[in-house]
PDB file of C-alpha atoms in Angstrom:
ATOM      1  CA  GLU A   1       0.000   0.000   0.000  1.00 56.00           C
ATOM      2  CA  ASP A   2       2.913   2.352   0.753  1.00 67.00           C
ATOM      3  CA  MET A   3       4.290   1.637  -2.727  1.00 65.00           C
ATOM      4  CA  ALA A   4       0.879   2.297  -4.256  1.00 63.00           C
ATOM      5  CA  ALA A   5       0.641   5.592  -2.378  1.00 69.00           C
ATOM      6  CA  HIS A   6       4.084   6.539  -3.694  1.00 70.00           C
ATOM      7  CA  VAL A   7       3.076   5.752  -7.295  1.00 67.00           C
ATOM      8  CA  GLY A   8      -0.083   7.772  -6.976  1.00 65.00           C
ATOM      9  CA  ALA A   9      -3.832   7.391  -7.125  1.00 66.00           C
ATOM     10  CA  SER A  10      -3.740   6.244 -10.725  1.00 72.00           C
ATOM     11  CA  ARG A  11      -2.746   2.679  -9.669  1.00 75.00           C
ATOM     12  CA  THR A  12      -4.476   0.343  -7.244  1.00 80.00           C
ATOM     13  CA  PRO A  13      -2.394  -1.682  -4.704  1.00 78.00           C
ATOM     14  CA  GLN A  14      -3.202  -4.893  -6.622  1.00 83.00           C
ATOM     15  CA  GLU A  15      -1.904  -3.470  -9.910  1.00 84.00           C
ATOM     16  CA  VAL A  16       1.277  -2.196  -8.242  1.00 81.00           C
ATOM     17  CA  MET A  17       1.923  -5.624  -6.660  1.00 85.00           C
ATOM     18  CA  GLU A  18       1.408  -7.487  -9.975  1.00 86.00           C
ATOM     19  CA  HIS A  19       3.781  -5.070 -11.749  1.00 84.00           C
ATOM     20  CA  TYR A  20       6.454  -5.540  -9.053  1.00 83.00           C
ATOM     21  CA  VAL A  21       6.204  -9.385  -9.154  1.00 84.00           C
ATOM     22  CA  SER A  22       6.326  -9.570 -12.943  1.00 87.00           C
ATOM     23  CA  MET A  23       9.201  -7.091 -13.347  1.00 82.00           C
ATOM     24  CA  TYR A  24      11.462  -7.759 -10.346  1.00 82.00           C
ATOM     25  CA  ILE A  25      10.787 -11.408  -9.349  1.00 82.00           C
ATOM     26  CA  HIS A  26       9.859 -13.200 -12.573  1.00 84.00           C
ATOM     27  CA  GLY A  27      11.722 -10.743 -14.792  1.00 84.00           C
ATOM     28  CA  ASN A  28      15.417 -10.657 -15.776  1.00 84.00           C
ATOM     29  CA  LEU A  29      16.448  -9.098 -12.463  1.00 82.00           C
ATOM     30  CA  GLY A  30      14.747 -11.872 -10.508  1.00 81.00           C
ATOM     31  CA  LYS A  31      16.319 -14.620 -12.642  1.00 81.00           C
ATOM     32  CA  ALA A  32      19.796 -13.126 -12.079  1.00 83.00           C
ATOM     33  CA  CYS A  33      19.406 -12.678  -8.320  1.00 83.00           C
ATOM     34  CA  ILE A  34      17.202 -15.622  -7.178  1.00 77.00           C
ATOM     35  CA  PRO A  35      18.790 -19.095  -7.651  1.00 76.00           C
ATOM     36  CA  ASP A  36      16.728 -21.956  -9.115  1.00 75.00           C
ATOM     37  CA  THR A  37      17.540 -24.311  -6.219  1.00 77.00           C
ATOM     38  CA  ILE A  38      17.658 -22.862  -2.745  1.00 73.00           C
ATOM     39  CA  PRO A  39      20.076 -24.865  -0.531  1.00 73.00           C
ATOM     40  CA  ASN A  40      19.103 -26.086   2.959  1.00 71.00           C
ATOM     41  CA  ARG A  41      15.415 -25.499   2.324  1.00 71.00           C
ATOM     42  CA  VAL A  42      13.288 -27.100   5.082  1.00 69.00           C
ATOM     43  CA  THR A  43      10.715 -29.633   3.830  1.00 64.00           C
ATOM     44  CA  ASP A  44       7.154 -29.179   5.081  1.00 60.00           C
ATOM     45  CA  HIS A  45       6.271 -32.647   6.317  1.00 59.00           C
ATOM     46  CA  THR A  46       2.633 -31.719   6.978  1.00 56.00           C
ATOM     47  CA  CYS A  47       1.781 -31.226   3.316  1.00 52.00           C
ATOM     48  CA  PRO A  48      -0.117 -33.916   1.355  1.00 53.00           C
ATOM     49  CA  SER A  49       2.648 -34.404  -1.236  1.00 51.00           C
ATOM     50  CA  GLY A  50       5.026 -36.805   0.442  1.00 49.00           C
ATOM     51  CA  GLY A  51       4.430 -35.680   4.016  1.00 50.00           C
ATOM     52  CA  LEU A  52       3.572 -37.771   7.063  1.00 53.00           C
ATOM     53  CA  THR A  53      -0.191 -37.419   6.984  1.00 55.00           C
ATOM     54  CA  THR A  54      -2.874 -35.733   4.910  1.00 59.00           C
ATOM     55  CA  PRO A  55      -4.706 -33.128   6.999  1.00 63.00           C
ATOM     56  CA  LEU A  56      -8.482 -33.282   6.993  1.00 72.00           C
ATOM     57  CA  PRO A  57     -10.953 -30.428   7.490  1.00 76.00           C
ATOM     58  CA  PRO A  58     -12.164 -30.173  11.105  1.00 76.00           C
ATOM     59  CA  LEU A  59     -15.373 -31.922  12.113  1.00 81.00           C
ATOM     60  CA  ASP A  60     -18.557 -29.848  11.883  1.00 79.00           C
ATOM     61  CA  ILE A  61     -19.797 -30.392  15.434  1.00 82.00           C
ATOM     62  CA  SER A  62     -20.916 -28.128  18.271  1.00 83.00           C
ATOM     63  CA  VAL A  63     -18.714 -27.060  21.188  1.00 84.00           C
ATOM     64  CA  ALA A  64     -20.589 -29.384  23.578  1.00 85.00           C
ATOM     65  CA  GLU A  65     -20.024 -32.321  21.224  1.00 83.00           C
ATOM     66  CA  GLN A  66     -16.339 -31.388  20.914  1.00 81.00           C
ATOM     67  CA  GLN A  67     -16.041 -31.537  24.690  1.00 84.00           C
ATOM     68  CA  GLN A  68     -17.887 -34.855  24.771  1.00 83.00           C
ATOM     69  CA  LEU A  69     -15.423 -36.349  22.280  1.00 83.00           C
ATOM     70  CA  GLY A  70     -12.362 -34.553  23.664  1.00 86.00           C
ATOM     71  CA  TYR A  71     -11.877 -33.137  20.163  1.00 86.00           C
ATOM     72  CA  MET A  72      -9.605 -30.186  19.286  1.00 85.00           C
ATOM     73  CA  PRO A  73     -10.842 -28.853  15.907  1.00 82.00           C
ATOM     74  CA  LEU A  74      -7.867 -26.599  15.080  1.00 81.00           C
ATOM     75  CA  ARG A  75      -5.485 -29.546  15.367  1.00 81.00           C
ATOM     76  CA  ASP A  76      -7.974 -32.223  14.278  1.00 82.00           C
ATOM     77  CA  ASP A  77      -6.810 -34.248  17.273  1.00 84.00           C
ATOM     78  CA  TYR A  78      -8.417 -35.937  20.237  1.00 86.00           C
ATOM     79  CA  GLU A  79      -7.316 -35.879  23.855  1.00 85.00           C
ATOM     80  CA  ILE A  80      -6.980 -39.649  23.687  1.00 86.00           C
ATOM     81  CA  GLU A  81      -5.651 -40.882  20.356  1.00 88.00           C
ATOM     82  CA  TYR A  82      -4.973 -44.329  18.957  1.00 88.00           C
ATOM     83  CA  ASP A  83      -1.740 -45.637  20.539  1.00 87.00           C
ATOM     84  CA  GLN A  84      -1.640 -42.786  23.046  1.00 87.00           C
ATOM     85  CA  ASP A  85       1.926 -43.547  24.157  1.00 88.00           C
ATOM     86  CA  ALA A  86       3.427 -43.379  20.632  1.00 88.00           C
ATOM     87  CA  GLU A  87       5.165 -40.051  21.364  1.00 88.00           C
ATOM     88  CA  THR A  88       7.263 -41.632  24.128  1.00 88.00           C
ATOM     89  CA  LEU A  89       9.341 -43.268  21.369  1.00 87.00           C
ATOM     90  CA  ILE A  90      10.886 -39.925  20.373  1.00 87.00           C
ATOM     91  CA  SER A  91      10.122 -37.570  23.277  1.00 86.00           C
ATOM     92  CA  GLY A  92      13.449 -38.334  24.926  1.00 85.00           C
ATOM     93  CA  LEU A  93      15.587 -38.480  21.783  1.00 84.00           C
ATOM     94  CA  SER A  94      18.315 -35.960  21.105  1.00 85.00           C
ATOM     95  CA  VAL A  95      21.119 -35.817  18.562  1.00 82.00           C
ATOM     96  CA  ASN A  96      24.558 -35.708  20.219  1.00 84.00           C
ATOM     97  CA  TYR A  97      27.836 -35.110  18.446  1.00 83.00           C
ATOM     98  CA  ASP A  98      29.483 -38.085  20.126  1.00 84.00           C
ATOM     99  CA  ASP A  99      26.835 -40.608  18.965  1.00 83.00           C
ATOM    100  CA  ASP A 100      28.290 -43.584  17.171  1.00 87.00           C
ATOM    101  CA  ASP A 101      26.702 -45.284  14.139  1.00 88.00           C
ATOM    102  CA  VAL A 102      24.726 -47.798  16.223  1.00 91.00           C
ATOM    103  CA  GLU A 103      23.127 -45.081  18.344  1.00 89.00           C
ATOM    104  CA  ILE A 104      22.248 -43.026  15.263  1.00 89.00           C
ATOM    105  CA  GLU A 105      20.618 -46.042  13.591  1.00 91.00           C
ATOM    106  CA  LEU A 106      18.700 -46.828  16.797  1.00 91.00           C
ATOM    107  CA  LYS A 107      17.332 -43.287  16.940  1.00 89.00           C
ATOM    108  CA  ARG A 108      16.375 -43.452  13.266  1.00 90.00           C
ATOM    109  CA  ALA A 109      14.532 -46.729  13.956  1.00 92.00           C
ATOM    110  CA  HIS A 110      12.613 -45.044  16.783  1.00 91.00           C
ATOM    111  CA  VAL A 111      11.643 -42.171  14.496  1.00 91.00           C
ATOM    112  CA  ASP A 112      10.541 -44.624  11.799  1.00 91.00           C
ATOM    113  CA  MET A 113       8.400 -46.526  14.316  1.00 92.00           C
ATOM    114  CA  TYR A 114       6.846 -43.235  15.461  1.00 91.00           C
ATOM    115  CA  VAL A 115       6.079 -42.164  11.865  1.00 91.00           C
ATOM    116  CA  ARG A 116       4.366 -45.510  11.172  1.00 91.00           C
ATOM    117  CA  LYS A 117       2.244 -45.128  14.307  1.00 91.00           C
ATOM    118  CA  LEU A 118       1.222 -41.629  13.175  1.00 89.00           C
ATOM    119  CA  LYS A 119       0.244 -42.958   9.760  1.00 89.00           C
ATOM    120  CA  GLU A 120      -1.859 -45.693  11.372  1.00 90.00           C
ATOM    121  CA  ARG A 121      -3.488 -43.098  13.625  1.00 88.00           C
ATOM    122  CA  GLN A 122      -4.364 -40.961  10.599  1.00 87.00           C
ATOM    123  CA  ARG A 123      -5.608 -44.005   8.677  1.00 88.00           C
ATOM    124  CA  ARG A 124      -8.082 -44.743  11.454  1.00 88.00           C
ATOM    125  CA  LYS A 125      -9.254 -41.128  11.450  1.00 88.00           C
ATOM    126  CA  ASN A 126      -9.799 -41.329   7.693  1.00 87.00           C
ATOM    127  CA  ILE A 127     -11.860 -44.517   8.114  1.00 86.00           C
ATOM    128  CA  ALA A 128     -13.937 -42.867  10.853  1.00 86.00           C
ATOM    129  CA  ARG A 129     -14.608 -39.904   8.549  1.00 86.00           C
ATOM    130  CA  ASP A 130     -15.389 -42.085   5.541  1.00 85.00           C
ATOM    131  CA  TYR A 131     -17.928 -44.237   7.402  1.00 85.00           C
ATOM    132  CA  ASN A 132     -19.388 -41.301   9.420  1.00 82.00           C
ATOM    133  CA  LEU A 133     -18.555 -42.958  12.734  1.00 85.00           C
ATOM    134  CA  VAL A 134     -18.524 -39.671  14.680  1.00 84.00           C
ATOM    135  CA  PRO A 135     -22.102 -38.689  13.642  1.00 84.00           C
ATOM    136  CA  ALA A 136     -23.147 -42.282  14.399  1.00 82.00           C
ATOM    137  CA  PHE A 137     -21.640 -41.986  17.894  1.00 82.00           C
ATOM    138  CA  LEU A 138     -23.421 -38.657  18.447  1.00 82.00           C
ATOM    139  CA  GLY A 139     -26.722 -40.047  17.099  1.00 79.00           C
ATOM    140  CA  LYS A 140     -26.841 -37.706  14.096  1.00 75.00           C
ATOM    141  CA  ASP A 141     -26.878 -40.502  11.525  1.00 66.00           C
ATOM    142  CA  LYS A 142     -30.448 -41.439  12.500  1.00 64.00           C
ATOM    143  CA  LYS A 143     -31.670 -37.980  11.485  1.00 62.00           C
ATOM    144  CA  ASP A 144     -29.863 -38.272   8.150  1.00 59.00           C
ATOM    145  CA  LYS A 145     -31.443 -41.685   7.533  1.00 60.00           C
ATOM    146  CA  GLU A 146     -34.904 -40.235   8.199  1.00 57.00           C
ATOM    147  CA  LYS A 147     -34.268 -37.420   5.716  1.00 57.00           C
ATOM    148  CA  ALA A 148     -33.071 -39.700   2.924  1.00 53.00           C
ATOM    149  CA  PRO A 149     -34.832 -43.062   3.243  1.00 56.00           C
ATOM    150  CA  LYS A 150     -33.163 -45.867   1.313  1.00 70.00           C
ATOM    151  CA  ARG A 151     -34.337 -49.349   0.450  1.00 75.00           C
ATOM    152  CA  LYS A 152     -35.262 -51.642   3.309  1.00 82.00           C
ATOM    153  CA  ILE A 153     -32.314 -53.814   4.396  1.00 83.00           C
ATOM    154  CA  THR A 154     -33.164 -57.486   4.906  1.00 83.00           C
ATOM    155  CA  LYS A 155     -32.148 -59.505   7.952  1.00 86.00           C
ATOM    156  CA  GLU A 156     -29.705 -61.593   5.878  1.00 86.00           C
ATOM    157  CA  GLU A 157     -27.980 -58.448   4.613  1.00 87.00           C
ATOM    158  CA  LYS A 158     -27.712 -57.053   8.153  1.00 86.00           C
ATOM    159  CA  GLU A 159     -26.032 -60.263   9.288  1.00 88.00           C
ATOM    160  CA  LEU A 160     -23.682 -60.167   6.287  1.00 88.00           C
ATOM    161  CA  ARG A 161     -22.785 -56.522   6.979  1.00 87.00           C
ATOM    162  CA  LEU A 162     -21.974 -57.489  10.564  1.00 88.00           C
ATOM    163  CA  LYS A 163     -19.766 -60.384   9.445  1.00 90.00           C
ATOM    164  CA  LEU A 164     -17.901 -58.235   6.913  1.00 88.00           C
ATOM    165  CA  ARG A 165     -17.344 -55.326   9.310  1.00 85.00           C
ATOM    166  CA  PRO A 166     -13.623 -56.220   9.880  1.00 87.00           C
ATOM    167  CA  LEU A 167     -13.063 -55.751   6.116  1.00 87.00           C
ATOM    168  CA  TYR A 168     -14.436 -52.185   6.091  1.00 84.00           C
ATOM    169  CA  GLN A 169     -10.942 -50.775   6.726  1.00 85.00           C
ATOM    170  CA  PHE A 170      -9.725 -52.119   3.372  1.00 86.00           C
ATOM    171  CA  MET A 171     -12.510 -50.578   1.268  1.00 84.00           C
ATOM    172  CA  SER A 172     -14.079 -47.151   1.126  1.00 87.00           C
ATOM    173  CA  CYS A 173     -17.646 -46.602   2.302  1.00 88.00           C
ATOM    174  CA  LYS A 174     -18.831 -46.018  -1.279  1.00 88.00           C
ATOM    175  CA  GLU A 175     -17.224 -49.268  -2.463  1.00 89.00           C
ATOM    176  CA  PHE A 176     -18.992 -51.205   0.270  1.00 87.00           C
ATOM    177  CA  GLU A 177     -22.342 -49.573  -0.408  1.00 88.00           C
ATOM    178  CA  ASP A 178     -21.936 -50.319  -4.111  1.00 90.00           C
ATOM    179  CA  PHE A 179     -21.063 -53.912  -3.208  1.00 90.00           C
ATOM    180  CA  PHE A 180     -24.274 -54.388  -1.209  1.00 90.00           C
ATOM    181  CA  GLU A 181     -26.342 -52.580  -3.836  1.00 90.00           C
ATOM    182  CA  ASN A 182     -25.002 -54.939  -6.490  1.00 92.00           C
ATOM    183  CA  MET A 183     -25.796 -57.928  -4.266  1.00 91.00           C
ATOM    184  CA  HIS A 184     -29.350 -56.605  -3.859  1.00 91.00           C
ATOM    185  CA  LYS A 185     -29.689 -56.238  -7.642  1.00 92.00           C
ATOM    186  CA  GLU A 186     -28.340 -59.767  -8.089  1.00 92.00           C
ATOM    187  CA  ARG A 187     -30.983 -61.177  -5.719  1.00 90.00           C
ATOM    188  CA  ILE A 188     -33.738 -59.342  -7.594  1.00 91.00           C
ATOM    189  CA  LEU A 189     -32.477 -60.604 -10.959  1.00 94.00           C
ATOM    190  CA  ARG A 190     -32.176 -64.182  -9.686  1.00 93.00           C
ATOM    191  CA  ALA A 191     -35.747 -64.029  -8.366  1.00 91.00           C
ATOM    192  CA  LYS A 192     -36.942 -62.655 -11.712  1.00 91.00           C
ATOM    193  CA  ILE A 193     -35.086 -65.424 -13.587  1.00 93.00           C
ATOM    194  CA  ARG A 194     -36.701 -68.103 -11.377  1.00 92.00           C
ATOM    195  CA  GLU A 195     -40.103 -66.524 -11.989  1.00 88.00           C
ATOM    196  CA  LEU A 196     -39.617 -66.532 -15.771  1.00 89.00           C
ATOM    197  CA  GLN A 197     -38.398 -70.137 -15.676  1.00 90.00           C
ATOM    198  CA  ARG A 198     -41.547 -71.085 -13.741  1.00 87.00           C
ATOM    199  CA  TYR A 199     -43.677 -69.375 -16.374  1.00 86.00           C
ATOM    200  CA  ARG A 200     -41.908 -71.320 -19.107  1.00 87.00           C
ATOM    201  CA  ARG A 201     -42.394 -74.638 -17.284  1.00 87.00           C
ATOM    202  CA  ASN A 202     -46.108 -73.879 -17.080  1.00 84.00           C
ATOM    203  CA  GLY A 203     -46.342 -73.155 -20.793  1.00 86.00           C
ATOM    204  CA  ILE A 204     -46.523 -69.355 -20.582  1.00 85.00           C
ATOM    205  CA  THR A 205     -44.707 -67.664 -23.456  1.00 83.00           C
ATOM    206  CA  LYS A 206     -46.084 -64.102 -23.220  1.00 84.00           C
ATOM    207  CA  MET A 207     -46.067 -61.600 -20.363  1.00 81.00           C
ATOM    208  CA  GLU A 208     -49.800 -60.917 -20.896  1.00 81.00           C
ATOM    209  CA  GLU A 209     -50.554 -64.519 -19.954  1.00 80.00           C
ATOM    210  CA  SER A 210     -48.512 -64.252 -16.745  1.00 82.00           C
ATOM    211  CA  ALA A 211     -51.069 -61.919 -15.096  1.00 82.00           C
ATOM    212  CA  GLU A 212     -53.830 -64.526 -15.479  1.00 82.00           C
ATOM    213  CA  TYR A 213     -51.502 -67.253 -14.216  1.00 82.00           C
ATOM    214  CA  GLU A 214     -50.522 -65.193 -11.130  1.00 83.00           C
ATOM    215  CA  ALA A 215     -54.177 -64.479 -10.317  1.00 84.00           C
ATOM    216  CA  ALA A 216     -55.009 -68.208 -10.470  1.00 84.00           C
ATOM    217  CA  ARG A 217     -51.948 -69.054  -8.366  1.00 82.00           C
ATOM    218  CA  HIS A 218     -52.933 -66.454  -5.790  1.00 84.00           C
ATOM    219  CA  LYS A 219     -56.406 -68.022  -5.532  1.00 87.00           C
ATOM    220  CA  ARG A 220     -54.917 -71.492  -5.052  1.00 86.00           C
ATOM    221  CA  GLU A 221     -52.583 -70.273  -2.305  1.00 85.00           C
ATOM    222  CA  LYS A 222     -55.485 -68.476  -0.611  1.00 87.00           C
ATOM    223  CA  ARG A 223     -57.575 -71.680  -0.610  1.00 86.00           C
ATOM    224  CA  LYS A 224     -54.644 -73.649   0.750  1.00 85.00           C
ATOM    225  CA  GLU A 225     -54.111 -71.049   3.485  1.00 85.00           C
ATOM    226  CA  ASN A 226     -57.792 -71.187   4.476  1.00 84.00           C
ATOM    227  CA  LYS A 227     -57.577 -75.011   4.672  1.00 82.00           C
ATOM    228  CA  ASN A 228     -54.527 -74.782   6.923  1.00 78.00           C
ATOM    229  CA  ILE A 229     -56.300 -72.305   9.207  1.00 80.00           C
ATOM    230  CA  ALA A 230     -59.374 -74.567   9.417  1.00 76.00           C
ATOM    231  CA  SER A 231     -57.239 -77.637  10.157  1.00 69.00           C
ATOM    232  CA  SER A 232     -55.274 -75.784  12.837  1.00 68.00           C
ATOM    233  CA  LYS A 233     -58.554 -74.745  14.501  1.00 66.00           C
ATOM    234  CA  ARG A 234     -59.707 -78.353  14.500  1.00 63.00           C
ATOM    235  CA  GLY A 235     -56.358 -79.370  15.882  1.00 58.00           C
ATOM    236  CA  LYS A 236     -56.757 -76.920  18.763  1.00 55.00           C
ATOM    237  CA  GLU A 237     -60.185 -78.358  19.567  1.00 52.00           C
ATOM    238  CA  ASP A 238     -58.850 -81.907  19.514  1.00 54.00           C
ATOM    239  CA  GLY A 239     -55.408 -80.938  20.712  1.00 50.00           C
ATOM    240  CA  LYS A 240     -55.471 -82.434  24.194  1.00 49.00           C
ATOM    241  CA  GLU A 241     -53.864 -85.654  23.047  1.00 49.00           C
ATOM    242  CA  GLY A 242     -51.262 -83.662  21.144  1.00 59.00           C
ATOM    243  CA  GLU A 243     -49.832 -82.595  24.485  1.00 68.00           C
ATOM    244  CA  PHE A 244     -49.099 -86.244  25.361  1.00 72.00           C
ATOM    245  CA  ALA A 245     -47.267 -87.307  22.205  1.00 74.00           C
ATOM    246  CA  ALA A 246     -44.534 -88.967  24.290  1.00 76.00           C
ATOM    247  CA  ILE A 247     -46.919 -91.380  26.060  1.00 78.00           C
ATOM    248  CA  GLU A 248     -50.077 -91.595  23.940  1.00 77.00           C
ATOM    249  CA  ASN A 249     -48.842 -94.644  22.008  1.00 78.00           C
ATOM    250  CA  LEU A 250     -47.775 -96.557  25.131  1.00 82.00           C
ATOM    251  CA  PRO A 251     -49.925 -99.375  26.619  1.00 84.00           C
ATOM    252  CA  GLY A 252     -52.388 -98.276  29.304  1.00 80.00           C
ATOM    253  CA  PHE A 253     -52.742 -94.715  27.998  1.00 83.00           C
ATOM    254  CA  GLU A 254     -56.456 -95.161  27.305  1.00 83.00           C
ATOM    255  CA  LEU A 255     -57.020 -96.132  30.976  1.00 82.00           C
ATOM    256  CA  LEU A 256     -55.868 -92.731  32.266  1.00 83.00           C
ATOM    257  CA  SER A 257     -58.039 -89.735  32.985  1.00 85.00           C
ATOM    258  CA  ASP A 258     -57.077 -86.311  31.599  1.00 84.00           C
ATOM    259  CA  ARG A 259     -55.494 -85.303  34.907  1.00 85.00           C
ATOM    260  CA  GLU A 260     -53.574 -88.584  35.089  1.00 86.00           C
ATOM    261  CA  LYS A 261     -52.279 -88.028  31.554  1.00 84.00           C
ATOM    262  CA  VAL A 262     -50.927 -84.642  32.628  1.00 85.00           C
ATOM    263  CA  LEU A 263     -49.333 -86.223  35.721  1.00 84.00           C
ATOM    264  CA  CYS A 264     -47.624 -89.028  33.765  1.00 85.00           C
ATOM    265  CA  SER A 265     -46.432 -86.584  31.125  1.00 82.00           C
ATOM    266  CA  SER A 266     -44.949 -84.239  33.741  1.00 84.00           C
ATOM    267  CA  LEU A 267     -43.292 -87.118  35.652  1.00 81.00           C
ATOM    268  CA  ASN A 268     -42.107 -88.782  32.432  1.00 81.00           C
ATOM    269  CA  LEU A 269     -43.705 -91.986  33.742  1.00 83.00           C
ATOM    270  CA  SER A 270     -45.204 -94.615  31.449  1.00 85.00           C
ATOM    271  CA  PRO A 271     -48.963 -95.263  31.868  1.00 84.00           C
ATOM    272  CA  ALA A 272     -48.407 -98.965  32.706  1.00 86.00           C
ATOM    273  CA  ARG A 273     -45.974 -98.141  35.525  1.00 85.00           C
ATOM    274  CA  TYR A 274     -48.302 -95.467  36.873  1.00 85.00           C
ATOM    275  CA  VAL A 275     -51.270 -97.885  36.908  1.00 86.00           C
ATOM    276  CA  THR A 276     -49.116-100.467  38.741  1.00 85.00           C
ATOM    277  CA  VAL A 277     -48.027 -97.969  41.410  1.00 84.00           C
ATOM    278  CA  LYS A 278     -51.565 -96.614  41.754  1.00 85.00           C
ATOM    279  CA  THR A 279     -52.942-100.150  42.267  1.00 86.00           C
ATOM    280  CA  ILE A 280     -50.356-101.010  44.933  1.00 84.00           C
ATOM    281  CA  ILE A 281     -50.879 -97.742  46.855  1.00 84.00           C
ATOM    282  CA  ILE A 282     -54.689 -98.065  46.876  1.00 85.00           C
ATOM    283  CA  LYS A 283     -54.499-101.747  47.862  1.00 85.00           C
ATOM    284  CA  ASP A 284     -52.121-100.985  50.762  1.00 84.00           C
ATOM    285  CA  HIS A 285     -54.388 -98.147  51.876  1.00 84.00           C
ATOM    286  CA  LEU A 286     -57.475-100.413  51.964  1.00 85.00           C
ATOM    287  CA  GLN A 287     -55.610-103.097  53.944  1.00 83.00           C
ATOM    288  CA  LYS A 288     -54.494-100.512  56.507  1.00 82.00           C
ATOM    289  CA  ARG A 289     -58.071 -99.268  56.919  1.00 80.00           C
ATOM    290  CA  GLN A 290     -59.229-102.864  57.518  1.00 80.00           C
ATOM    291  CA  GLY A 291     -56.507-103.300  60.140  1.00 77.00           C
ATOM    292  CA  ILE A 292     -54.560-105.845  58.093  1.00 78.00           C
ATOM    293  CA  PRO A 293     -50.793-105.300  58.424  1.00 73.00           C
ATOM    294  CA  SER A 294     -49.170-104.921  55.003  1.00 68.00           C
ATOM    295  CA  LYS A 295     -45.643-104.344  53.841  1.00 68.00           C
ATOM    296  CA  SER A 296     -45.159-101.831  51.026  1.00 67.00           C
ATOM    297  CA  ARG A 297     -44.293-103.607  47.777  1.00 70.00           C
ATOM    298  CA  LEU A 298     -43.580-100.515  45.651  1.00 73.00           C
ATOM    299  CA  PRO A 299     -41.310-101.184  42.646  1.00 74.00           C
ATOM    300  CA  SER A 300     -37.655-100.116  42.638  1.00 70.00           C
ATOM    301  CA  TYR A 301     -38.068 -97.517  39.872  1.00 71.00           C
ATOM    302  CA  LEU A 302     -40.296 -95.411  42.170  1.00 74.00           C
ATOM    303  CA  ASP A 303     -38.053 -92.952  44.052  1.00 78.00           C
ATOM    304  CA  LYS A 304     -39.155 -90.711  46.921  1.00 78.00           C
ATOM    305  CA  VAL A 305     -40.022 -87.722  44.729  1.00 81.00           C
ATOM    306  CA  LEU A 306     -42.235 -89.769  42.367  1.00 82.00           C
ATOM    307  CA  LYS A 307     -43.930 -91.519  45.312  1.00 82.00           C
ATOM    308  CA  LYS A 308     -44.696 -88.218  47.022  1.00 84.00           C
ATOM    309  CA  ARG A 309     -46.111 -86.675  43.831  1.00 85.00           C
ATOM    310  CA  ILE A 310     -48.327 -89.691  43.143  1.00 85.00           C
ATOM    311  CA  LEU A 311     -49.529 -89.880  46.792  1.00 85.00           C
ATOM    312  CA  ASN A 312     -50.441 -86.171  46.749  1.00 86.00           C
ATOM    313  CA  PHE A 313     -52.298 -86.621  43.442  1.00 87.00           C
ATOM    314  CA  LEU A 314     -54.262 -89.660  44.699  1.00 85.00           C
ATOM    315  CA  THR A 315     -55.105 -87.814  47.920  1.00 86.00           C
ATOM    316  CA  GLU A 316     -56.322 -84.692  46.088  1.00 84.00           C
ATOM    317  CA  SER A 317     -58.353 -86.898  43.709  1.00 82.00           C
ATOM    318  CA  GLY A 318     -60.037 -88.697  46.638  1.00 80.00           C
ATOM    319  CA  TRP A 319     -58.624 -92.205  45.948  1.00 82.00           C
ATOM    320  CA  ILE A 320     -57.028 -92.389  49.395  1.00 83.00           C
ATOM    321  CA  SER A 321     -57.586 -90.437  52.611  1.00 79.00           C
ATOM    322  CA  ARG A 322     -55.189 -87.750  53.768  1.00 71.00           C
ATOM    323  CA  ASP A 323     -53.910 -89.678  56.826  1.00 65.00           C
ATOM    324  CA  ALA A 324     -52.481 -92.370  54.519  1.00 53.00           C
ATOM    325  CA  SER A 325     -50.336 -89.932  52.580  1.00 50.00           C
TER     326      SER A 325
END
C-alpha cells in the first residue's frame, strides 16, 4: 500500500503488486538474483505431497459435542488418540555429536516406528470420517437416515454386513455400499429369472398370460391357506392328546383320565408303571383301613419324589384319605 501511495492514485495496490512481481521477481532481475535451487530449504512434512499425513478439514460439530469427544478442531486431534503412548518413542531423543553409528541407527529406527504409528493413527481417522462414525456416535446418523430413506435392508444383509465389518478398513464406504447394492440387484435378478423359468415350465410364453396365471396361483394359495387355518382350529379343539405325544402310544394310555395323563407326562412316567403304582398304593391303603398289616411292595423304579407326587395326586383326587399320605 505504501508503494501504491508513492506511485499515486492512478494505480491500485493490486496493480502495483502485480507489476512488481512480474518485473522484479519473474523478470530478468529476478532470474539473475534468485537461484533456481535454494540450498538447505526445510521440507514441510505436513503437506499432502510426500508428508507424514494428509490433513483433513475439522469436524462440523458443536462445542458441547467437541467436549464430549475430547476433540480439538484446530489440530484435528483428540485428547486420547490411537496408541496414546506413541510419542514416548521420540520424546526423549536428542542428537549428540558423540553418537556412534549404532546409536544413530537406533534413533532413526525409533523415528521410523513413530512415523508408522502416526500414519496408522491418521488411517483410522480417515476410516472414521469415511464411514461417518462420529455422527453415528453422536446419534446424528439417525436424522440423516430419516431425511433420505433408502431401500429396506433385509435380515440376511444385516447379518452379512456385521460379518464383513472387519473388512471395512480395506474398502471405502462407497465401495462397500456399491457392493451391497449390487448384491441386492443380483438377488432381484435371480428371483426374476426363477419366476420366468416357472412361467416357461407352465407353458406361458407371453407376459400378458402371466397376469392370469398369477391371479389363479394367488387363488390357489389363498384356498390352501384357508384349509390350513381350518385344520389348525380343529387341531386346537382336539389338541389335548397332542400334548401327550410322548406317552399316547404306550400301553395303558387309554385307561388314564385327563389329569392322570398330565401327571404321567410331567413325571415322564409310562402309563403302565403309573397304573401299577396306583394299584399297589390303593391296595395298601385299603388293607391298613381294615386293620390288616401290610408291607409296602412298591417297585424299585419309584423314588421318593415320584412316590410323594403320586400320593399327593391320589389324595387330592379322593382315591385315598389324607392320613395315609
